[in-house]
Tab-separated table of C-alpha atoms in Angstrom:
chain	number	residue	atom	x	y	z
A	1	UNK	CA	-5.800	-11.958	-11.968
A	2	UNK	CA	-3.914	-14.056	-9.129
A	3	UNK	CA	-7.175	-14.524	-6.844
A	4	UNK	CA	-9.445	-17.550	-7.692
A	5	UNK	CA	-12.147	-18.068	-5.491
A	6	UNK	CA	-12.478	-21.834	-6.275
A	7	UNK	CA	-8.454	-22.137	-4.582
A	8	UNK	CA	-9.120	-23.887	-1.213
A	9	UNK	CA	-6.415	-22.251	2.120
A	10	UNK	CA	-5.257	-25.759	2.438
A	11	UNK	CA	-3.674	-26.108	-0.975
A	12	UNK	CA	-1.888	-22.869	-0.010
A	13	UNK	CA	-0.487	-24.315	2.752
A	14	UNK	CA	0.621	-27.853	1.793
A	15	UNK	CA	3.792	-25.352	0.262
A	16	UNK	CA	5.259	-25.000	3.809
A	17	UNK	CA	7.053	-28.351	3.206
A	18	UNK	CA	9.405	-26.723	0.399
A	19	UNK	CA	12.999	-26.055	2.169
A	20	UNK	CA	14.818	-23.432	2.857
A	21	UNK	CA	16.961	-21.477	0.614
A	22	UNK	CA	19.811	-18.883	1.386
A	23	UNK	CA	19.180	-15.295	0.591
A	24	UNK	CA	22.198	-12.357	0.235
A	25	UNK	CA	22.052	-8.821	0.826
A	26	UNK	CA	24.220	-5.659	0.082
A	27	UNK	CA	24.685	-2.412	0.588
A	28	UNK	CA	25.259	1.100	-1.202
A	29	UNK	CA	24.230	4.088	-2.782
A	30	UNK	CA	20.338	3.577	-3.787
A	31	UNK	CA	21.155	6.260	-6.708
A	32	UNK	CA	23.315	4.735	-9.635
A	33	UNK	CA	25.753	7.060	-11.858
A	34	UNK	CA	25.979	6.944	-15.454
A	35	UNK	CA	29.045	4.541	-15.673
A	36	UNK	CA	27.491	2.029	-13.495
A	37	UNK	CA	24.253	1.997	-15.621
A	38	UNK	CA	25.755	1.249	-18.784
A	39	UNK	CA	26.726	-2.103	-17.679
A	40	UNK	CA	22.464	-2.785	-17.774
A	41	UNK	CA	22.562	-2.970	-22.025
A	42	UNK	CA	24.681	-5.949	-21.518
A	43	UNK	CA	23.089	-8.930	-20.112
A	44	UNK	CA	19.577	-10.146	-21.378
A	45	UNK	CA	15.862	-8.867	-19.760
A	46	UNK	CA	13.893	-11.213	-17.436
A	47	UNK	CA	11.063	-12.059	-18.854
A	48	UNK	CA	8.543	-11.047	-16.775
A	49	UNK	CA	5.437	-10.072	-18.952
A	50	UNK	CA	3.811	-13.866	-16.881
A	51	UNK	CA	3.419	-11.664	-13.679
A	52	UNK	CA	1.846	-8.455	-15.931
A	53	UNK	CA	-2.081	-7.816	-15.135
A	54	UNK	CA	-3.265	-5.456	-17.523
A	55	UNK	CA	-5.906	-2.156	-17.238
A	56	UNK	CA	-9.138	-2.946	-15.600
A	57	UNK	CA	-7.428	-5.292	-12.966
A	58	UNK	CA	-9.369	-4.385	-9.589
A	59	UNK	CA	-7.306	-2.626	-7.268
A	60	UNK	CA	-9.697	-2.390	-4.297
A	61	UNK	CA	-12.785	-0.334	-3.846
A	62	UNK	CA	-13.567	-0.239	-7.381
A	63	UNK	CA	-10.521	1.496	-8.594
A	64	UNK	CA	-8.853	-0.416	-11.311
A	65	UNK	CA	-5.339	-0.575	-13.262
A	66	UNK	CA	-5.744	2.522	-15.804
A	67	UNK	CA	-5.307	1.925	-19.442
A	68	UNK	CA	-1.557	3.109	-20.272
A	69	UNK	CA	-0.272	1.491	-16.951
A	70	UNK	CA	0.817	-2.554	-16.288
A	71	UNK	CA	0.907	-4.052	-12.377
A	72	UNK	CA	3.623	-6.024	-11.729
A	73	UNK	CA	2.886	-9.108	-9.301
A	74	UNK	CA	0.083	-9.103	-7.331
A	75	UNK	CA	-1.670	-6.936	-4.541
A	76	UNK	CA	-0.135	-6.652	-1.347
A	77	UNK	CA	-2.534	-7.113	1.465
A	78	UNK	CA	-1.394	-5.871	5.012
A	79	UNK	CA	-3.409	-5.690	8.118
A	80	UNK	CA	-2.389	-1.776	9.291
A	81	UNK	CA	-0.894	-1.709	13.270
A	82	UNK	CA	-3.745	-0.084	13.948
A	83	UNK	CA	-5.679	-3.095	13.145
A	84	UNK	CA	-3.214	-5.582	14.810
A	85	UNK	CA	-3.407	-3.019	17.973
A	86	UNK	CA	-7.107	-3.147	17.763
A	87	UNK	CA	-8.016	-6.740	17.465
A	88	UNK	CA	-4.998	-7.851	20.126
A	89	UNK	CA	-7.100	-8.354	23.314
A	90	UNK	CA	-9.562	-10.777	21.419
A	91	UNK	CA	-6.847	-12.814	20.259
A	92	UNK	CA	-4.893	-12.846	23.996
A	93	UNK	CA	-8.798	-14.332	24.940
A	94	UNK	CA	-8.933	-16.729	22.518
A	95	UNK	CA	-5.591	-17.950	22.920
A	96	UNK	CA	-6.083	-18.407	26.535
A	97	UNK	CA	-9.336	-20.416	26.200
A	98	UNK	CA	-8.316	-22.723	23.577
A	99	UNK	CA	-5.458	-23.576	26.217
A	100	UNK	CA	-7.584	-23.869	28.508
A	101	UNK	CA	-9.712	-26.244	27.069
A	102	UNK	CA	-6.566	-27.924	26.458
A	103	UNK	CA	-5.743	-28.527	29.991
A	104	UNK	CA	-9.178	-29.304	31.025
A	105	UNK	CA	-8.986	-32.388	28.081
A	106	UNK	CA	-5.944	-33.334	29.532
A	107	UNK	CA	-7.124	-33.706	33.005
A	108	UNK	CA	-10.082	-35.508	31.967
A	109	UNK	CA	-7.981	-38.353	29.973
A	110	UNK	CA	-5.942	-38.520	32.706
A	111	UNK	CA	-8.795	-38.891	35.184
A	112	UNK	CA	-10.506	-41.489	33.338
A	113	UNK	CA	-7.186	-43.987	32.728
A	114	UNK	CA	-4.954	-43.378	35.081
A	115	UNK	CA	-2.441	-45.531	33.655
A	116	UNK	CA	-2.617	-44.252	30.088
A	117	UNK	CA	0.820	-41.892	29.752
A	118	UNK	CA	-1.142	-39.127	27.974
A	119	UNK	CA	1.440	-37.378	25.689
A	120	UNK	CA	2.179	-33.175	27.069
A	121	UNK	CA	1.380	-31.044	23.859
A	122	UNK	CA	4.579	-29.672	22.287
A	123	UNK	CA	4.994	-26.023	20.604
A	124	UNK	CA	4.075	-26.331	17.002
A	125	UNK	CA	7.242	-25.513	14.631
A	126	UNK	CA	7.916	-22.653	12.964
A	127	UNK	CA	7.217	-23.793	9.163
A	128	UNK	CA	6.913	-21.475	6.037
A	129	UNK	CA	4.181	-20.230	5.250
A	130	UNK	CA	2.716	-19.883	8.740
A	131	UNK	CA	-0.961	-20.412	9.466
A	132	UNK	CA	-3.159	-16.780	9.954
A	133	UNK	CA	-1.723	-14.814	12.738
A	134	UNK	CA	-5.395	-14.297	14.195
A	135	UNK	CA	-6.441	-18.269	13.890
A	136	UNK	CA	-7.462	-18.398	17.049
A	137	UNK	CA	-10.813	-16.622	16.041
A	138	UNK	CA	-13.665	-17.526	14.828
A	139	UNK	CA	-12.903	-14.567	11.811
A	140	UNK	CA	-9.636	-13.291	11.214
A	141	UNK	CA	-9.660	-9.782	10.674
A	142	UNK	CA	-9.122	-8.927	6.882
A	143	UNK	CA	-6.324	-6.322	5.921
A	144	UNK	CA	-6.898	-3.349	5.478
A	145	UNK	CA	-4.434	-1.749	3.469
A	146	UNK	CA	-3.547	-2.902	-0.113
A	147	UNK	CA	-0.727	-1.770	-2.431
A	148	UNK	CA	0.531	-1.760	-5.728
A	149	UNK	CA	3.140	-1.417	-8.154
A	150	UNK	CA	2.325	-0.533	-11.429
A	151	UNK	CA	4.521	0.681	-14.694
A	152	UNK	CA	3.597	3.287	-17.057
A	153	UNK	CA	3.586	2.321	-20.736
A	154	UNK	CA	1.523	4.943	-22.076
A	155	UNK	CA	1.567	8.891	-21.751
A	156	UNK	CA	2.741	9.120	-18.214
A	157	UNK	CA	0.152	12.332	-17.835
A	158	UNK	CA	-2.746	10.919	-18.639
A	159	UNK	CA	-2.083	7.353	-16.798
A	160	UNK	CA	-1.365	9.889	-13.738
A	161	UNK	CA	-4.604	11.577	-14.472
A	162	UNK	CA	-6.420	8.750	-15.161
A	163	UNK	CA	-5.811	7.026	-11.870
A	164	UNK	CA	-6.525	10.966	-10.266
A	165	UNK	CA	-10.109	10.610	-11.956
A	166	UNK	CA	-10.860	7.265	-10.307
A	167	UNK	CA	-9.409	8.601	-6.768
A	168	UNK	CA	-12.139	11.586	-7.455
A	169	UNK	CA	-14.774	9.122	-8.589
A	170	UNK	CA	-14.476	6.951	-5.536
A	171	UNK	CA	-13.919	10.055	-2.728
A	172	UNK	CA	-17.041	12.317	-3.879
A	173	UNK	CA	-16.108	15.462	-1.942
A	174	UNK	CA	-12.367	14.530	-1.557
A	175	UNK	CA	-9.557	17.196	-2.228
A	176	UNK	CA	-8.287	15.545	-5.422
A	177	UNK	CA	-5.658	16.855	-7.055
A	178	UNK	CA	-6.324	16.742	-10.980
A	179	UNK	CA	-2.895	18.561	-12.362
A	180	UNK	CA	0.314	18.032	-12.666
A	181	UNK	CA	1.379	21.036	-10.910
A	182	UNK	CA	-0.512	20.164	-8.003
A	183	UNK	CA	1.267	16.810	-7.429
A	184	UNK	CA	4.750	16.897	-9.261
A	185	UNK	CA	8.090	18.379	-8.323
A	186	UNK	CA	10.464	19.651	-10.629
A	187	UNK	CA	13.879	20.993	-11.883
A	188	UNK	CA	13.912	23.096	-15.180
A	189	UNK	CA	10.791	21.569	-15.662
A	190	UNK	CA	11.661	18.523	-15.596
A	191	UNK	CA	9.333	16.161	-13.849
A	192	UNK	CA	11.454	14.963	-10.618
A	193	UNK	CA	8.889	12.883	-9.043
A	194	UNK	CA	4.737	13.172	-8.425
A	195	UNK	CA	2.790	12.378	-4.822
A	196	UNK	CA	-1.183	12.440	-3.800
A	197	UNK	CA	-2.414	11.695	-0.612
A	198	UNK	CA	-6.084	11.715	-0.511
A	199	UNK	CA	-8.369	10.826	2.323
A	200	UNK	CA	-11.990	10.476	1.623
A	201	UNK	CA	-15.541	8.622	2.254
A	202	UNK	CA	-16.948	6.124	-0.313
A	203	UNK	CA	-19.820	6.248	-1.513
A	204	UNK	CA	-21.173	3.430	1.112
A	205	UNK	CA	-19.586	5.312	3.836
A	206	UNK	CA	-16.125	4.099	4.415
A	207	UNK	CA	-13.075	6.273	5.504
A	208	UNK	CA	-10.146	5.600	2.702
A	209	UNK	CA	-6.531	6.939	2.480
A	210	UNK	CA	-4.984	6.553	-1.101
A	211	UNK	CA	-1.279	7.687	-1.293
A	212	UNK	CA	0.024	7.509	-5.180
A	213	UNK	CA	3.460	8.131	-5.766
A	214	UNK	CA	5.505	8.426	-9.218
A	215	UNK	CA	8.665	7.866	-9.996
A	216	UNK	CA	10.425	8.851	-13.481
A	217	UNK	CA	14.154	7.585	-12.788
A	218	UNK	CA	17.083	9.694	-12.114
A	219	UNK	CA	16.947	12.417	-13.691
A	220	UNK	CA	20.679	13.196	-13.197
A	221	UNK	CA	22.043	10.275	-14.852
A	222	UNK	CA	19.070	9.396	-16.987
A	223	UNK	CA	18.685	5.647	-15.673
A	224	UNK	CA	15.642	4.269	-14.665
A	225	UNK	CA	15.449	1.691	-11.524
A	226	UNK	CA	16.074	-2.004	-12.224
A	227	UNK	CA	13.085	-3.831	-14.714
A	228	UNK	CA	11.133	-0.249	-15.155
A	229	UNK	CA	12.014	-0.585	-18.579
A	230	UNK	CA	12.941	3.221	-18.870
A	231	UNK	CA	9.422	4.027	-18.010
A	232	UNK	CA	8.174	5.913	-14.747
A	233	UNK	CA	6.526	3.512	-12.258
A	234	UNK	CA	3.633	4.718	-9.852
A	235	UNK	CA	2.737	2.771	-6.630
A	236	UNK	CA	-0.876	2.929	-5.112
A	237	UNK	CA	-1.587	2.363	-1.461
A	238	UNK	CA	-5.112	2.252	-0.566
A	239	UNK	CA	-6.032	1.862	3.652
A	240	UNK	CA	-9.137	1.893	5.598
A	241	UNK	CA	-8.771	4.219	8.325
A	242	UNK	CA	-12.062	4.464	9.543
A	243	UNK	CA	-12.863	2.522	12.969
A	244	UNK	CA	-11.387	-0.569	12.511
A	245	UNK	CA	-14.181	-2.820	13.927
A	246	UNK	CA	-17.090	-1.048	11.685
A	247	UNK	CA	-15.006	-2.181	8.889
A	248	UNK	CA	-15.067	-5.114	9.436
A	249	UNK	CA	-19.118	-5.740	9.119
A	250	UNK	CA	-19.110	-5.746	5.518
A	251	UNK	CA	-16.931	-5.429	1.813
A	252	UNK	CA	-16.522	-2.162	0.514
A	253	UNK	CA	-18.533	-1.964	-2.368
A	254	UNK	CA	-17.012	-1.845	-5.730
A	255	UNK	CA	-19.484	0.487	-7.184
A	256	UNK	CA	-17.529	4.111	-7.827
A	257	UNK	CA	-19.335	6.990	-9.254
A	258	UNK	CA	-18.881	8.061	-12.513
A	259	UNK	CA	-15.308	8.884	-14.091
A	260	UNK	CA	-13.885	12.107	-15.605
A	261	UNK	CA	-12.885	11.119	-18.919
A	262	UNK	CA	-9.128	12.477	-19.320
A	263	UNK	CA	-8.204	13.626	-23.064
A	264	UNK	CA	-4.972	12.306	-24.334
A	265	UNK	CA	-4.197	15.715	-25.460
A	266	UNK	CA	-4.349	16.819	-21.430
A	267	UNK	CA	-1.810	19.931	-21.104
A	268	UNK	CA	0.577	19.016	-18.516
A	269	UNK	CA	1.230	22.359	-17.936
A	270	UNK	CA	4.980	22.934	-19.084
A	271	UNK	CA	5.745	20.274	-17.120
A	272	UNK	CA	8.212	17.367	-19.126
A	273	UNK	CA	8.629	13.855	-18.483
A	274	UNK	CA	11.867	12.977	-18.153
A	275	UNK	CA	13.595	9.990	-21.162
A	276	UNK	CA	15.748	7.645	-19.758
A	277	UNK	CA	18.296	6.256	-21.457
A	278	UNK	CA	18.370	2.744	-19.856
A	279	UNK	CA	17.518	0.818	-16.301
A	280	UNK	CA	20.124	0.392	-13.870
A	281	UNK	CA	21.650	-3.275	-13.596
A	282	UNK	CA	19.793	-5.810	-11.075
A	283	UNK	CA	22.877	-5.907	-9.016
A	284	UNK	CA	22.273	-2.099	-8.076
A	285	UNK	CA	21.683	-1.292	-4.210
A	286	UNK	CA	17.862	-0.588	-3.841
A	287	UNK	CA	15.686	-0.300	-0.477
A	288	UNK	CA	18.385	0.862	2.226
A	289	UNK	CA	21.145	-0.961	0.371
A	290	UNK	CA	19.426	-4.352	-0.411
A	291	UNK	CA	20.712	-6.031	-3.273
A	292	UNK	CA	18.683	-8.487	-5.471
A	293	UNK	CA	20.252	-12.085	-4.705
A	294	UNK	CA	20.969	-13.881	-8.050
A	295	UNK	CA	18.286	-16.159	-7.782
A	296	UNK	CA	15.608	-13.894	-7.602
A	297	UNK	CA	13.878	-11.587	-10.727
A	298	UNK	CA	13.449	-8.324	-9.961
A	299	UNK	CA	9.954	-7.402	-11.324
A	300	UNK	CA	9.894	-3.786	-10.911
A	301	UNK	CA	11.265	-0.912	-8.479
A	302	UNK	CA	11.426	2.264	-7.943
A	303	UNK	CA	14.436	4.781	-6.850
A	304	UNK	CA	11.568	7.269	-5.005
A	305	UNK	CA	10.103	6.140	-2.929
A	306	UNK	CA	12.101	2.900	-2.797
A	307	UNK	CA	10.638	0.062	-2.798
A	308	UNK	CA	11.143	-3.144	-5.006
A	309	UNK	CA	9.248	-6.297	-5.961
A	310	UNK	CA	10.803	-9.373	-6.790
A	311	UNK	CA	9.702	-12.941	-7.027
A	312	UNK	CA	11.806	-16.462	-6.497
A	313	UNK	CA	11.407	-20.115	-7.486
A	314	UNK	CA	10.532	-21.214	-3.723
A	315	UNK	CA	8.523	-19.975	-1.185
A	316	UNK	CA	10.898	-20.412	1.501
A	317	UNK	CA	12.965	-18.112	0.067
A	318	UNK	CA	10.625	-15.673	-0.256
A	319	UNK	CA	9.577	-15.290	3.382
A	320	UNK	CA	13.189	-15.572	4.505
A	321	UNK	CA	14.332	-12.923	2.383
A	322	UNK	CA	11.612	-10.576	3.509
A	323	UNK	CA	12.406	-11.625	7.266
A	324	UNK	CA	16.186	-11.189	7.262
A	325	UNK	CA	16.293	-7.336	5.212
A	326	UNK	CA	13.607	-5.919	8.008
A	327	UNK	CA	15.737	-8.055	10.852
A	328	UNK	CA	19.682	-6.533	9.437
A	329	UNK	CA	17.838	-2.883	9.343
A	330	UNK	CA	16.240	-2.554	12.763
A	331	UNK	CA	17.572	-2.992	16.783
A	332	UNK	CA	14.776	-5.108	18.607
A	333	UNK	CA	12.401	-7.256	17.650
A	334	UNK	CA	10.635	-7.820	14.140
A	335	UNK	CA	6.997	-7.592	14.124
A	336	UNK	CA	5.078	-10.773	12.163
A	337	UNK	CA	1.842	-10.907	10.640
A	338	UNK	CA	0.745	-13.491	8.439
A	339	UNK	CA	-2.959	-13.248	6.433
A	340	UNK	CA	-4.625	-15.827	4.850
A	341	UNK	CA	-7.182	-15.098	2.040
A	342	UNK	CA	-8.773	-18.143	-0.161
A	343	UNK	CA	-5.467	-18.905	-2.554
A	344	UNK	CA	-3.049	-16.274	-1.035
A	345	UNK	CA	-1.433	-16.366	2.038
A	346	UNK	CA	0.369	-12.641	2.745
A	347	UNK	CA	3.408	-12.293	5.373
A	348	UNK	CA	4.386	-9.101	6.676
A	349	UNK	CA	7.302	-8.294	8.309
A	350	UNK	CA	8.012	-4.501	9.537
A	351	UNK	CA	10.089	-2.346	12.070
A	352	UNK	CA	11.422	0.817	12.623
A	353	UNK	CA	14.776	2.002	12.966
A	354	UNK	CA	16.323	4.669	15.728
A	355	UNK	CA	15.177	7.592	13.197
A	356	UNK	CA	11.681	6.726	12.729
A	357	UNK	CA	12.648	5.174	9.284
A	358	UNK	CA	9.936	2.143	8.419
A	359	UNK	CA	10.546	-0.883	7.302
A	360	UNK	CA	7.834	-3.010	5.377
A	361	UNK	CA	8.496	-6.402	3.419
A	362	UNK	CA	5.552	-8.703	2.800
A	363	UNK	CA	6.043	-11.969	1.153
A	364	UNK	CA	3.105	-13.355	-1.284
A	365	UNK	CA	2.656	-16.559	-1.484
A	366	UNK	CA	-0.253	-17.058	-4.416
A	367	UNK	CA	-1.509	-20.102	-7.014
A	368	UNK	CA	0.665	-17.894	-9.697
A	369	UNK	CA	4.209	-17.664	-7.079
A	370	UNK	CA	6.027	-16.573	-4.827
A	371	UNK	CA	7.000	-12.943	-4.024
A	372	UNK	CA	8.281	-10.011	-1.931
A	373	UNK	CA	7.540	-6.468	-1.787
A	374	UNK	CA	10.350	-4.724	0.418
A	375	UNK	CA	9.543	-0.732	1.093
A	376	UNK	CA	11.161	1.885	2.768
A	377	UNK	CA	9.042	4.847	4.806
A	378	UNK	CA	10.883	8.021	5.419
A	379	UNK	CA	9.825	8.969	9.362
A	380	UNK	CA	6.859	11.112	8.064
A	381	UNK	CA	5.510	9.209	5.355
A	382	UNK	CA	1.743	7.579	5.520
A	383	UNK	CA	2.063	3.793	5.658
């Protein structure tokens, strides 16, 4: 997996020094049409099986990748606005005393030699990555929402099910859908696209959202997003929503209870999944018109919701691509949070648009690479 407990923060940071690299984005119609996707046979794969983590990978509050399904990248970890909201105030204190004390050990040198020309501090520079957002304290607040993006290799009904029976296992008492039909939408049949949201209390007491969401492809034209492969990708987004502060206290446990098995023979109902006949080219518009910029691999993305993951040689790039595609998409001023967790360093970038649309792009920095999750929220979707 990409965490490694034995990865000290300041080796993560030491990769600020790398410099700056252009990014490029475009615009268009999210949806490819046949034509356009035929171009994707053409030029060679990316070979991206380096950033894979197989089933069993933890996911967060003992849920786990489900046999049949790869991740692609790592885990994004975001602090929710709630949290930001929340923990605010004790970061406006602590950044007022530390200047304080500032002052006062400027008086004092200057009180003691009275000739010495003590130097005025000057505004630390903006460098890539940043340090934590919420330095200042003693602990930084840890996110609290994590997300996912995972491919399905196997039989996309029981890797659906599957990660159903975990939700279930984890939420004792939650309303968790375990069908198809409860989840999926379709046309003649045809599975169209599949969404869960499920709020719940662990076992040890802690209030969890988990929103899954599948995508097949187009059904229309047959043509999966860019680097699915053909196959239908599912994203997981797990959040604490209980009171922020209480959450902070402890880990959630990683204990779950115990797990429906799911028979590969499930019945899904009548319901069909979809072939594809091939995955649109990288060049093809994706979250709000972005398009991929030639130096970075897209990893995997998705045409519903939209959202793609990419990753790039440098980590300067990185951040400043996820910067600039919320800054082109949004009036007003983009919000910044950067987290720091033993070997990763995670920096989020969001805003919303005049129609309530959401904009979301964190940038991973991690001991395996760099790279950037960009995701679109309709006005009433749970982020």
């Amino acid at each position: 997996m990409f965490s490694s407990a034995s990865v000290r923060r300041a080796a993560i940071l030491s990769v600020a020094t790398l410099a700056l690299a252009a990014c490029q984005a475009g615009s268009g119609d999210p949806a490819p049409d046949a034509t356009a996707s035929a171009t994707a046979t053409a030029s060679p794969k990316p070979d991206v099986a380096i950033f894979e983590s197989g089933p069993d990978s933890p996911l967060g509050y003992g849920l786990q990748v489900p046999a049949g399904a790869t991740q692609l990248g790592p885990l994004s970890r975001i602090r929710s606005e709630q949290m930001i909201k929340t923990y605010a105030p004790d970061l406006q204190a602590a950044q007022a005393q530390r200047d304080a004390d500032r002052r006062e050990d400027l008086a004092e040198r200057r009180a003691e030699n009275p000739d010495e020309v003590v130097p005025v501090p000057v505004p630390t520079p903006d460098v890539r990555p940043s340090q934590d957002s919420f330095n200042p304290l003693e602990e930084q607040p840890r996110p609290d929402t994590v997300i996912s993006t995972m491919r399905i290799d196997g039989s996309p009904t029981v890797v659906v099910l599957r990660m159903m029976a975990q939700i279930s296992a984890m939420l004792p008492g939650a309303d968790v859908p375990m069908r198809l039909t409860e989840m999926c939408t379709e046309t003649d049949m045809r599975i169209t696209g599949c969404t869960a949201e499920v709020t719940g209390t662990t076992a040890d007491d802690r209030e969890v959202r988990v929103v899954v969401n599948v995508d097949p492809g187009n059904v229309e034209t047959r043509t999966s997003a860019p680097s699915a492969l053909r196959q239908p990708v599912m994203t997981l987004q797990i959040r604490y929503v209980g009171d922020v502060r209480e959450g902070q206290r402890e880990r959630e446990s990683s204990e779950i209870g115990e797990i429906a098995e799911i028979s590969p023979d499930v019945d899904p109902e009548g319901l069909i999944w979809p072939s594809m006949d091939l995955d649109a080219p990288a060049d093809t518009p994706l979250v709000d018109g972005f398009v991929a910029p030639e130096d970075a691999i897209i990893l995997l993305s998705g045409f519903s919701p939209q959202f793609v993951e990419l990753t790039t040689d440098k980590a300067a790039t990185a951040d400043l691509l996820a910067q600039r595609w919320v800054e082109e998409r949004i009036e007003g001023e983009v919000a910044k949070d950067v987290a720091v967790e033993l070997n990763e360093v995670n920096t989020t970038y969001t805003g919303s648009s005049e129609d309530g649309t959401y904009y979301r792009a964190t940038y991973v920095l991690s001991a395996r690479g760099n790279y950037v999750l960009l995701r679109v929220y309709p006005p009433d979707a749970p982020r």
